[in-house]
Amino acid sequence: MENEKKTESSKAPRRSLRNGYLAGLSVLAVALAVAVNLVVGQLPSNVTEFDLSSNQLYSISDTSKEYLANLTDEIEIVVLSEEDGVDQRIEKFITRYAALSDKITLTWIDPVMNPSALTEYNVSGSCVVVQNSATGKQETIPFSDMITYDYSSYYYTGQVTESAFDCEGQLTGAIEKVTSDSQATAYLLTNHGEETFPTQAQKMLDRSNMATEELNLLLQGSIPEDCSLLISYAPTQDLEQTELELVREYLANGGHVMLLEGQQEAALPNWEALLREYGIERVDGYIADQQRFFAQSGSYYAIFPVLDAGNSITAEFGSNDLALVYNSRGYQQGSPSRDTITVSPFMTSSDAAVAVTSDSQTEGTYWLGACASEETDAGTAKLLVFGSSSLIDDSLTTQYSTLVNLTVFTNAATDGIKEGSNLSIPTKSLAVSYNTIRAGGLWGIVFVAVIPVALLLFGLVRWMKRRKQ
C-alpha cells in the first residue's frame, strides 16, 4: 500500500509538468494563430482571397496585368461615394485591381463628409475618377458604366436586369487615356441605311483610346485628316460613285477602312468593286457550315469561324477560343489590281461550308473575315471586311460573354494604328446561367436513372444481408 502511494506521488510532478507543457503549447498555438491572422489581415485582398464568383468577376485579365506591370506614370484612383454607397462587387474589384501596381494610389472619399471633393475633381456625383498625377489628365467613370442593365423587358415586366460587369475594361481604358499623348478617331459612315453602332463595340473602341464620330461623305465632301479608321456598319445601300472615289483616295494615302456587312440582302456593287480591286472576291449567297455550326441554334448559318493563328488580328487565340457569326457573306481570293497589295483571311469557314443562294449551293472553304494591305508613300493602307455585322451585335456579345467576337473586332480596328492601343477586355456577363440537360439520349438515361437505381438496389441488398447475420 505504501509503495502504491509512493508511485502515485512520483507520478504527480510528471503529470503536472506534462499538463503545463500542453498548456504552454496551447497558448503558443493561439498566439501564433492570432499573429498569422494579424499579418494576413494586412495583405491585399488579391493575395488572400480566391475568385469563386460566377464568370470570374474579380479575376483580372493578363492584358491588364501586363499593362499595369509596364505602367510608369503615377496614377490616382479616387472613388467618390457615400459610405456603403458602392456596390460591393465594384469595391472589391477596384481594391484588387489597384493592388497590382505600386504606381496606383487608391483613395476613398465620401462627398457628403467632404463636399469640396466634387469641386476639386469637377464631378457632380458619385463616380470613380482616374487621374494622372504628373499631367493632371483625368477620366471620370460613372458606376452605371461598370455595371450595365438590360431594359428590354422593362415595358412588359416593369423590371430591369443586370447584364454586364465592365469594371476592368473601364479602369484600364481610363488609365490608357490619361497616360497617352494622342488619340485615334474612327469615323462611322452614315446615309447608307447603316444600323446603329453597337454599344459594346463603341466601349471597346473608347477604352482602346479611339474616339468615334459620324461622317456623311456626301455632306462633308471629304474624309477628315484625323480619320484613323473609316467604318461602314451594316449598310443597306451602296456607296455613291463620288463616295467610292473618296474612299479610294483615302486608302491610297495610307488610310484604314472597315466594312461589316449587314444580314440583309443588299446590292453593293461599288463596295464589291473596291473589294475586288484589293483582291477580295465576294461570293453570291450566305454561308452555311455543316461542320462548325452552333448546334443549339439549330442553324448551319450560325458559324464558329476558324481563327487563323498566322494573322496578327487573330494570332492570340487558341483552339478553345470561339467567335460566333450569324448569316455571314463569304469571300474568296481574287486578283488584286496591283502587285503591291497582299490579302490574308483571318476568319474562315471549314471545308464543309456551302454558299447558298435561292437556286444554288456551292461547296468550298470561304473567308468570313479578311484584310488587304498595301504599302503607300503615306503608310500602310488596310481594307478590312467582315461577312456579318452580327460579330459585334449587342444581343450576341452580351448573351455569350465567353466569345472572342469583340476582341477580334478590336484587334482589327486597332491593327497598325499607332494612336490606338489594343486593350481588348470584354465585359463579363451577369446573366443567370442555368444547368440544363439537352438531348441526353442513352448516356443521359444511364447517368440519371440506371446508375442511381443500381446503387440503391446494391445498398438494399447489403443492408438485408447484414440484418440477417
Coordinates of C-alpha atoms in Angstrom, one line a residue:
M1 CA 0.0 0.0 0.0
E2 CA 2.8 2.4 1.0
N3 CA 4.6 1.6 -2.3
E4 CA 1.5 2.4 -4.3
K5 CA 1.3 5.8 -2.5
K6 CA 4.9 6.5 -3.4
T7 CA 4.3 5.6 -7.0
E8 CA 1.3 7.9 -7.2
S9 CA 3.2 10.7 -5.5
S10 CA 6.1 10.3 -8.0
K11 CA 3.7 10.5 -11.0
A12 CA 2.1 13.7 -9.8
P13 CA 5.0 16.0 -10.6
R14 CA 5.4 14.4 -14.1
R15 CA 1.6 14.8 -14.7
S16 CA 1.8 18.4 -13.6
L17 CA 4.8 19.0 -15.9
R18 CA 3.0 17.4 -18.8
N19 CA -0.1 19.4 -18.2
G20 CA 2.0 22.6 -18.0
Y21 CA 3.7 21.7 -21.3
L22 CA 0.4 21.1 -23.1
A23 CA -1.0 24.4 -21.7
G24 CA 2.1 26.2 -23.0
L25 CA 1.7 24.6 -26.4
S26 CA -2.0 25.7 -26.5
V27 CA -1.1 29.3 -25.5
L28 CA 1.7 29.3 -28.2
A29 CA -0.7 27.9 -30.8
V30 CA -3.3 30.5 -30.0
A31 CA -0.7 33.3 -30.1
L32 CA 0.6 32.0 -33.4
A33 CA -2.9 31.9 -34.9
V34 CA -3.5 35.5 -33.7
A35 CA -0.2 36.6 -35.2
V36 CA -0.9 34.9 -38.5
N37 CA -4.3 36.5 -38.7
L38 CA -2.9 39.9 -38.0
V39 CA -0.3 39.5 -40.7
V40 CA -2.7 38.1 -43.2
G41 CA -5.2 40.9 -42.4
Q42 CA -2.6 43.4 -43.7
L43 CA -2.2 41.7 -47.0
P44 CA -4.2 42.9 -50.0
S45 CA -7.4 41.0 -51.0
N46 CA -5.9 39.8 -54.3
V47 CA -3.4 37.7 -52.2
T48 CA -5.8 36.4 -49.5
E49 CA -9.0 35.8 -51.5
F50 CA -9.8 33.5 -54.3
D51 CA -12.3 34.4 -57.0
L52 CA -15.0 31.8 -56.8
S53 CA -17.7 34.0 -58.3
S54 CA -19.8 33.1 -61.4
N55 CA -18.0 34.2 -64.6
Q56 CA -14.8 35.1 -62.6
L57 CA -16.0 38.6 -61.9
Y58 CA -12.9 39.5 -59.7
S59 CA -10.3 37.9 -61.9
I60 CA -8.1 40.3 -63.8
S61 CA -7.1 39.5 -67.4
D62 CA -3.5 39.0 -68.5
T63 CA -3.9 42.1 -70.7
S64 CA -4.5 44.4 -67.8
K65 CA -1.8 42.7 -65.7
E66 CA 0.8 43.1 -68.4
Y67 CA -0.3 46.7 -69.0
L68 CA -0.1 47.6 -65.2
A69 CA 3.3 45.9 -64.9
N70 CA 4.7 48.4 -67.5
L71 CA 3.0 51.4 -66.1
T72 CA 5.4 54.3 -65.5
D73 CA 3.1 57.2 -64.6
E74 CA 1.8 57.8 -61.1
I75 CA -1.9 57.1 -61.2
E76 CA -4.5 58.1 -58.6
I77 CA -7.9 56.2 -58.5
V78 CA -10.4 58.2 -56.4
V79 CA -13.7 56.6 -55.5
L80 CA -16.2 59.3 -54.7
S81 CA -19.2 57.9 -52.9
E82 CA -21.1 58.0 -49.7
E83 CA -20.3 55.3 -47.1
D84 CA -21.8 52.0 -48.1
G85 CA -22.8 53.6 -51.4
V86 CA -20.5 51.5 -53.7
D87 CA -21.7 48.1 -55.0
Q88 CA -19.6 45.5 -53.1
R89 CA -18.6 43.9 -56.4
I90 CA -17.1 47.2 -57.7
E91 CA -15.5 47.9 -54.3
K92 CA -13.8 44.5 -54.2
F93 CA -12.7 44.6 -57.8
I94 CA -11.1 48.1 -57.6
T95 CA -9.2 47.1 -54.4
R96 CA -7.8 44.0 -56.1
Y97 CA -7.0 46.0 -59.3
A98 CA -5.2 48.8 -57.5
A99 CA -3.1 46.3 -55.6
L100 CA -1.5 45.0 -58.8
S101 CA 0.7 48.1 -59.3
D102 CA 2.7 50.3 -56.9
K103 CA 2.2 53.1 -59.3
I104 CA -1.5 53.3 -58.4
T105 CA -2.8 55.1 -55.3
L106 CA -6.4 54.2 -54.3
T107 CA -8.4 56.8 -52.3
W108 CA -11.9 56.6 -51.0
I109 CA -13.8 60.0 -50.4
D110 CA -17.3 60.5 -49.0
P111 CA -18.6 63.6 -50.8
V112 CA -21.2 64.1 -48.1
M113 CA -18.4 64.5 -45.5
N114 CA -16.1 66.2 -47.9
P115 CA -18.3 68.3 -50.4
S116 CA -15.3 70.2 -51.7
A117 CA -14.1 67.0 -53.4
L118 CA -16.8 67.3 -56.0
T119 CA -15.4 70.7 -57.0
E120 CA -11.8 69.6 -56.8
Y121 CA -12.4 66.7 -59.3
N122 CA -15.0 68.6 -61.3
V123 CA -17.7 66.0 -60.9
S124 CA -21.4 66.2 -59.9
G125 CA -22.0 62.9 -58.1
S126 CA -20.8 59.5 -57.1
C127 CA -18.2 58.1 -59.6
V128 CA -14.7 56.8 -60.0
V129 CA -12.0 59.3 -61.0
V130 CA -8.8 58.2 -62.7
Q131 CA -6.1 60.9 -62.7
N132 CA -2.5 61.2 -63.9
S133 CA -0.6 62.8 -61.0
A134 CA 2.1 64.2 -63.3
T135 CA -0.1 65.7 -66.1
G136 CA -3.4 66.2 -64.3
K137 CA -5.3 64.5 -67.1
Q138 CA -8.5 63.0 -65.7
E139 CA -11.1 60.5 -66.7
T140 CA -14.4 60.0 -64.9
I141 CA -16.2 56.6 -64.8
P142 CA -19.8 56.6 -63.6
F143 CA -20.8 53.5 -61.6
S144 CA -23.5 52.9 -64.2
D145 CA -20.8 52.2 -66.8
M146 CA -19.2 49.5 -64.6
I147 CA -22.5 47.5 -64.1
T148 CA -24.8 47.8 -67.1
Y149 CA -28.5 46.8 -67.2
D150 CA -30.8 45.3 -69.7
Y151 CA -34.0 47.3 -70.2
S152 CA -35.5 45.1 -72.9
S153 CA -38.2 43.6 -70.7
Y154 CA -39.0 46.7 -68.7
Y155 CA -42.1 47.6 -70.6
Y156 CA -43.5 44.1 -70.1
T157 CA -42.4 43.3 -66.5
G158 CA -41.5 46.7 -65.0
Q159 CA -38.2 45.3 -64.1
V160 CA -34.6 45.6 -65.3
T161 CA -31.9 43.0 -65.0
E162 CA -28.1 43.3 -64.7
S163 CA -26.5 42.4 -67.9
A164 CA -22.7 43.0 -67.7
F165 CA -19.8 43.8 -65.4
D166 CA -17.3 46.1 -67.0
C167 CA -15.1 47.3 -64.2
E168 CA -11.8 46.1 -65.6
G169 CA -12.3 47.5 -69.1
Q170 CA -13.3 50.9 -67.8
L171 CA -10.4 51.2 -65.4
T172 CA -7.7 50.0 -67.9
G173 CA -9.2 52.1 -70.6
A174 CA -9.3 55.2 -68.4
I175 CA -5.6 54.7 -67.4
E176 CA -4.6 54.4 -71.0
K177 CA -6.4 57.6 -71.8
V178 CA -4.7 59.7 -69.1
T179 CA -1.3 58.3 -69.9
S180 CA -1.5 58.6 -73.7
D181 CA -0.2 61.6 -75.6
S182 CA -2.6 61.3 -78.6
Q183 CA -5.9 59.7 -79.5
A184 CA -7.2 58.0 -82.7
T185 CA -10.6 58.7 -84.3
A186 CA -12.9 56.3 -86.0
Y187 CA -15.5 57.7 -88.3
L188 CA -18.8 55.9 -88.8
L189 CA -20.3 56.3 -92.2
T190 CA -23.9 57.4 -92.4
N191 CA -26.6 57.9 -95.1
H192 CA -26.5 54.3 -96.4
G193 CA -29.1 52.8 -94.2
E194 CA -26.5 51.7 -91.6
E195 CA -27.6 50.2 -88.4
T196 CA -26.9 51.9 -85.0
F197 CA -23.4 51.1 -84.0
P198 CA -23.4 48.6 -81.1
T199 CA -22.8 49.9 -77.6
Q200 CA -20.3 47.2 -76.5
A201 CA -18.2 47.8 -79.7
Q202 CA -18.3 51.5 -79.0
K203 CA -17.0 50.9 -75.5
M204 CA -14.2 48.7 -76.8
L205 CA -13.0 51.4 -79.2
D206 CA -13.3 54.0 -76.4
R207 CA -11.1 52.1 -74.0
S208 CA -8.6 51.5 -76.8
N209 CA -8.1 55.3 -76.9
M210 CA -10.2 55.6 -80.1
A211 CA -12.9 58.2 -80.3
T212 CA -15.9 57.8 -82.7
E213 CA -17.6 60.4 -84.9
E214 CA -20.3 60.1 -87.5
L215 CA -19.5 61.0 -91.1
N216 CA -21.8 61.8 -94.0
L217 CA -19.5 61.8 -97.0
L218 CA -21.9 63.5 -99.4
L219 CA -22.4 66.3 -96.9
Q220 CA -18.8 66.6 -95.8
G221 CA -17.3 66.2 -99.2
S222 CA -14.1 64.7 -97.8
I223 CA -12.7 62.3 -95.2
P224 CA -11.2 64.3 -92.3
E225 CA -7.5 64.4 -91.9
D226 CA -7.7 62.9 -88.3
C227 CA -9.5 59.8 -89.5
S228 CA -7.6 56.8 -88.3
L229 CA -10.3 54.3 -89.3
L230 CA -13.4 54.6 -91.6
I231 CA -16.2 52.1 -90.6
S232 CA -19.3 51.1 -92.6
Y233 CA -21.6 49.1 -90.3
A234 CA -24.3 47.0 -91.9
P235 CA -25.1 49.3 -94.8
T236 CA -28.3 48.6 -96.8
Q237 CA -27.4 50.9 -99.6
D238 CA -24.3 51.2 -101.7
L239 CA -21.7 53.9 -101.8
E240 CA -22.3 56.7 -104.4
Q241 CA -19.6 56.9 -107.1
T242 CA -18.3 60.1 -105.7
E243 CA -18.0 58.5 -102.2
L244 CA -16.2 55.5 -103.7
E245 CA -13.6 57.8 -105.2
L246 CA -13.1 59.5 -101.8
V247 CA -12.6 56.1 -100.1
R248 CA -10.2 55.1 -102.8
E249 CA -8.2 58.3 -102.4
Y250 CA -8.2 57.8 -98.6
L251 CA -6.8 54.3 -99.0
A252 CA -4.2 55.5 -101.5
N253 CA -2.9 57.8 -98.7
G254 CA -2.5 55.0 -96.2
G255 CA -6.0 55.0 -94.7
H256 CA -7.8 52.2 -92.9
V257 CA -11.3 51.1 -94.0
M258 CA -13.6 48.5 -92.4
L259 CA -16.8 47.1 -93.8
L260 CA -19.1 44.9 -91.7
E261 CA -21.8 43.5 -94.0
G262 CA -25.4 43.5 -92.9
Q263 CA -27.5 40.4 -92.6
Q264 CA -30.0 41.6 -95.2
E265 CA -29.8 41.2 -99.0
A266 CA -28.3 44.4 -100.3
A267 CA -26.8 45.2 -103.7
L268 CA -23.4 46.8 -103.1
P269 CA -21.7 46.9 -106.5
N270 CA -19.4 49.8 -105.6
W271 CA -18.3 48.1 -102.4
E272 CA -17.8 44.9 -104.3
A273 CA -15.7 46.7 -106.9
L274 CA -13.4 48.2 -104.2
L275 CA -13.0 44.7 -102.5
R276 CA -12.2 43.2 -105.9
E277 CA -9.6 45.9 -106.6
Y278 CA -7.9 44.7 -103.4
G279 CA -8.1 41.0 -104.2
I280 CA -11.2 40.1 -102.2
E281 CA -13.9 38.4 -104.3
R282 CA -17.4 38.4 -102.8
V283 CA -19.4 35.2 -103.5
D284 CA -23.1 35.0 -104.0
G285 CA -25.4 33.9 -101.2
Y286 CA -24.9 33.3 -97.5
I287 CA -22.5 30.7 -96.0
A288 CA -23.7 27.6 -94.2
D289 CA -21.2 25.4 -92.4
Q290 CA -22.1 21.8 -91.8
Q291 CA -19.1 21.2 -89.6
R292 CA -18.5 24.4 -87.4
F293 CA -22.1 25.4 -86.7
F294 CA -23.7 26.3 -83.4
A295 CA -25.8 23.2 -82.6
Q296 CA -28.0 24.9 -80.0
S297 CA -29.2 27.4 -82.6
G298 CA -30.3 24.6 -84.9
S299 CA -28.9 26.5 -87.9
Y300 CA -26.0 25.9 -90.2
Y301 CA -25.8 29.7 -90.8
A302 CA -24.7 30.2 -87.2
I303 CA -20.9 29.6 -87.6
F304 CA -17.9 29.4 -85.3
P305 CA -15.2 30.6 -87.8
V306 CA -11.7 29.1 -87.8
L307 CA -9.4 31.8 -86.4
D308 CA -6.1 32.0 -88.3
A309 CA -3.2 31.9 -85.8
G310 CA -0.9 33.2 -88.5
N311 CA -2.7 36.6 -88.8
S312 CA -1.8 39.4 -86.4
I313 CA -5.5 40.1 -85.8
T314 CA -6.3 36.5 -84.5
A315 CA -2.8 35.3 -83.5
E316 CA -3.5 35.4 -79.8
F317 CA -6.3 32.9 -80.0
G318 CA -6.1 29.1 -79.4
S319 CA -8.3 26.3 -80.4
N320 CA -10.6 26.8 -77.5
D321 CA -11.3 30.4 -78.3
L322 CA -14.6 30.8 -80.2
A323 CA -16.2 33.6 -82.2
L324 CA -19.7 33.3 -83.5
V325 CA -21.4 34.9 -86.5
Y326 CA -24.9 34.6 -88.0
N327 CA -25.9 34.9 -91.7
S328 CA -22.4 35.7 -93.0
R329 CA -21.5 36.6 -96.5
G330 CA -18.4 34.8 -97.9
Y331 CA -15.3 35.8 -99.8
Q332 CA -12.5 34.1 -101.7
Q333 CA -9.1 35.0 -103.1
G334 CA -9.4 37.4 -106.1
S335 CA -6.8 39.1 -108.3
P336 CA -5.5 42.3 -106.8
S337 CA -5.3 45.2 -109.3
R338 CA -1.7 46.0 -108.1
D339 CA 1.2 43.7 -107.2
T340 CA 1.8 45.8 -104.0
I341 CA -1.4 44.5 -102.5
T342 CA -1.4 41.5 -100.2
V343 CA -4.5 39.7 -99.0
S344 CA -4.9 37.4 -96.0
P345 CA -8.0 36.0 -94.3
F346 CA -8.2 35.8 -90.5
M347 CA -11.6 34.1 -90.2
T348 CA -12.7 31.2 -92.4
S349 CA -15.3 28.5 -92.6
S350 CA -14.5 24.8 -92.6
D351 CA -14.1 22.9 -95.8
A352 CA -17.6 21.6 -95.3
A353 CA -19.2 25.0 -96.0
V354 CA -21.7 25.9 -98.7
A355 CA -22.5 29.2 -100.3
V356 CA -26.3 29.1 -100.5
T357 CA -28.5 31.1 -102.9
S358 CA -32.1 30.7 -103.9
D359 CA -31.2 28.4 -106.7
S360 CA -27.7 27.0 -106.0
Q361 CA -25.4 25.5 -103.3
T362 CA -21.7 25.8 -103.9
E363 CA -19.3 23.8 -101.6
G364 CA -16.0 25.2 -100.6
T365 CA -13.9 27.0 -98.0
Y366 CA -14.9 30.6 -97.6
W367 CA -13.4 33.7 -95.9
L368 CA -15.7 35.2 -93.3
G369 CA -13.2 38.0 -92.4
A370 CA -10.2 39.2 -94.4
C371 CA -7.7 42.0 -94.6
A372 CA -6.0 43.5 -97.7
S373 CA -3.0 45.8 -97.1
E374 CA -0.8 47.9 -99.3
E375 CA 2.4 49.9 -98.6
T376 CA 1.9 53.5 -99.8
D377 CA 4.1 56.6 -99.6
A378 CA 1.9 57.8 -96.7
G379 CA 1.9 54.5 -94.8
T380 CA 0.2 51.1 -94.8
A381 CA -3.3 51.1 -96.2
K382 CA -5.7 48.5 -94.9
L383 CA -9.1 47.3 -96.2
L384 CA -10.9 45.0 -93.7
V385 CA -14.1 43.2 -94.3
F386 CA -16.3 41.1 -92.1
G387 CA -19.0 38.9 -93.7
S388 CA -21.5 39.6 -90.9
S389 CA -22.3 42.6 -88.7
S390 CA -23.5 40.1 -86.1
L391 CA -19.9 39.8 -85.0
I392 CA -20.4 42.8 -82.7
D393 CA -24.2 42.8 -82.3
D394 CA -25.0 43.7 -78.6
S395 CA -27.6 40.9 -78.3
L396 CA -24.9 38.3 -79.2
T397 CA -21.9 39.7 -77.3
T398 CA -23.8 40.2 -74.1
Q399 CA -25.6 36.9 -74.2
Y400 CA -22.4 34.9 -74.7
S401 CA -19.7 36.6 -72.7
T402 CA -17.1 33.9 -73.4
L403 CA -17.0 34.6 -77.1
V404 CA -14.0 36.5 -78.5
N405 CA -16.1 38.5 -81.0
L406 CA -15.3 41.9 -79.5
T407 CA -11.6 41.1 -79.2
V408 CA -11.4 40.1 -82.9
F409 CA -13.1 43.4 -83.8
T410 CA -10.9 45.5 -81.6
N411 CA -7.8 43.8 -82.8
A412 CA -8.8 44.5 -86.4
A413 CA -9.8 48.1 -85.6
T414 CA -6.5 49.0 -83.9
D415 CA -4.1 46.9 -86.0
G416 CA -1.5 49.2 -87.4
I417 CA -2.9 52.4 -85.9
K418 CA -0.2 53.9 -83.7
E419 CA -2.5 56.3 -81.7
G420 CA -4.8 53.4 -80.7
S421 CA -4.0 50.7 -78.2
N422 CA -5.2 47.2 -78.3
L423 CA -6.7 46.8 -74.8
S424 CA -9.4 44.3 -75.8
I425 CA -11.0 43.5 -72.4
P426 CA -14.5 42.1 -72.9
T427 CA -17.3 42.7 -70.3
K428 CA -18.3 39.8 -68.0
S429 CA -21.9 38.6 -68.2
L430 CA -24.1 39.0 -65.2
A431 CA -26.9 36.9 -66.7
V432 CA -28.0 34.0 -64.7
S433 CA -26.7 30.7 -66.1
Y434 CA -28.9 27.5 -65.7
N435 CA -27.6 24.0 -65.9
T436 CA -29.8 22.1 -68.3
I437 CA -29.6 18.7 -69.9
R438 CA -30.1 18.9 -73.7
A439 CA -30.8 15.7 -75.6
G440 CA -29.2 13.4 -73.1
G441 CA -30.0 10.3 -75.1
L442 CA -28.7 6.9 -74.0
W443 CA -25.9 8.3 -71.8
G444 CA -28.5 10.6 -70.1
I445 CA -30.6 7.6 -69.2
V446 CA -27.5 5.7 -67.8
F447 CA -26.4 8.5 -65.5
V448 CA -29.8 9.9 -64.5
A449 CA -31.7 6.6 -64.0
V450 CA -29.7 3.3 -64.4
I451 CA -26.7 4.1 -62.1
P452 CA -28.7 5.7 -59.2
V453 CA -31.2 2.8 -59.2
A454 CA -28.4 0.2 -59.3
L455 CA -26.7 1.9 -56.3
L456 CA -30.0 1.9 -54.3
L457 CA -30.6 -1.8 -55.1
F458 CA -27.0 -2.7 -54.1
G459 CA -27.3 -0.8 -50.8
L460 CA -30.7 -2.5 -50.1
V461 CA -29.2 -6.0 -50.7
R462 CA -26.2 -5.3 -48.5
W463 CA -28.5 -4.0 -45.7
M464 CA -30.7 -7.1 -45.8
K465 CA -27.7 -9.5 -45.7
R466 CA -26.2 -7.7 -42.7
R467 CA -29.5 -7.7 -40.9
K468 CA -29.8 -11.5 -41.3
Q469 CA -26.3 -12.1 -39.9

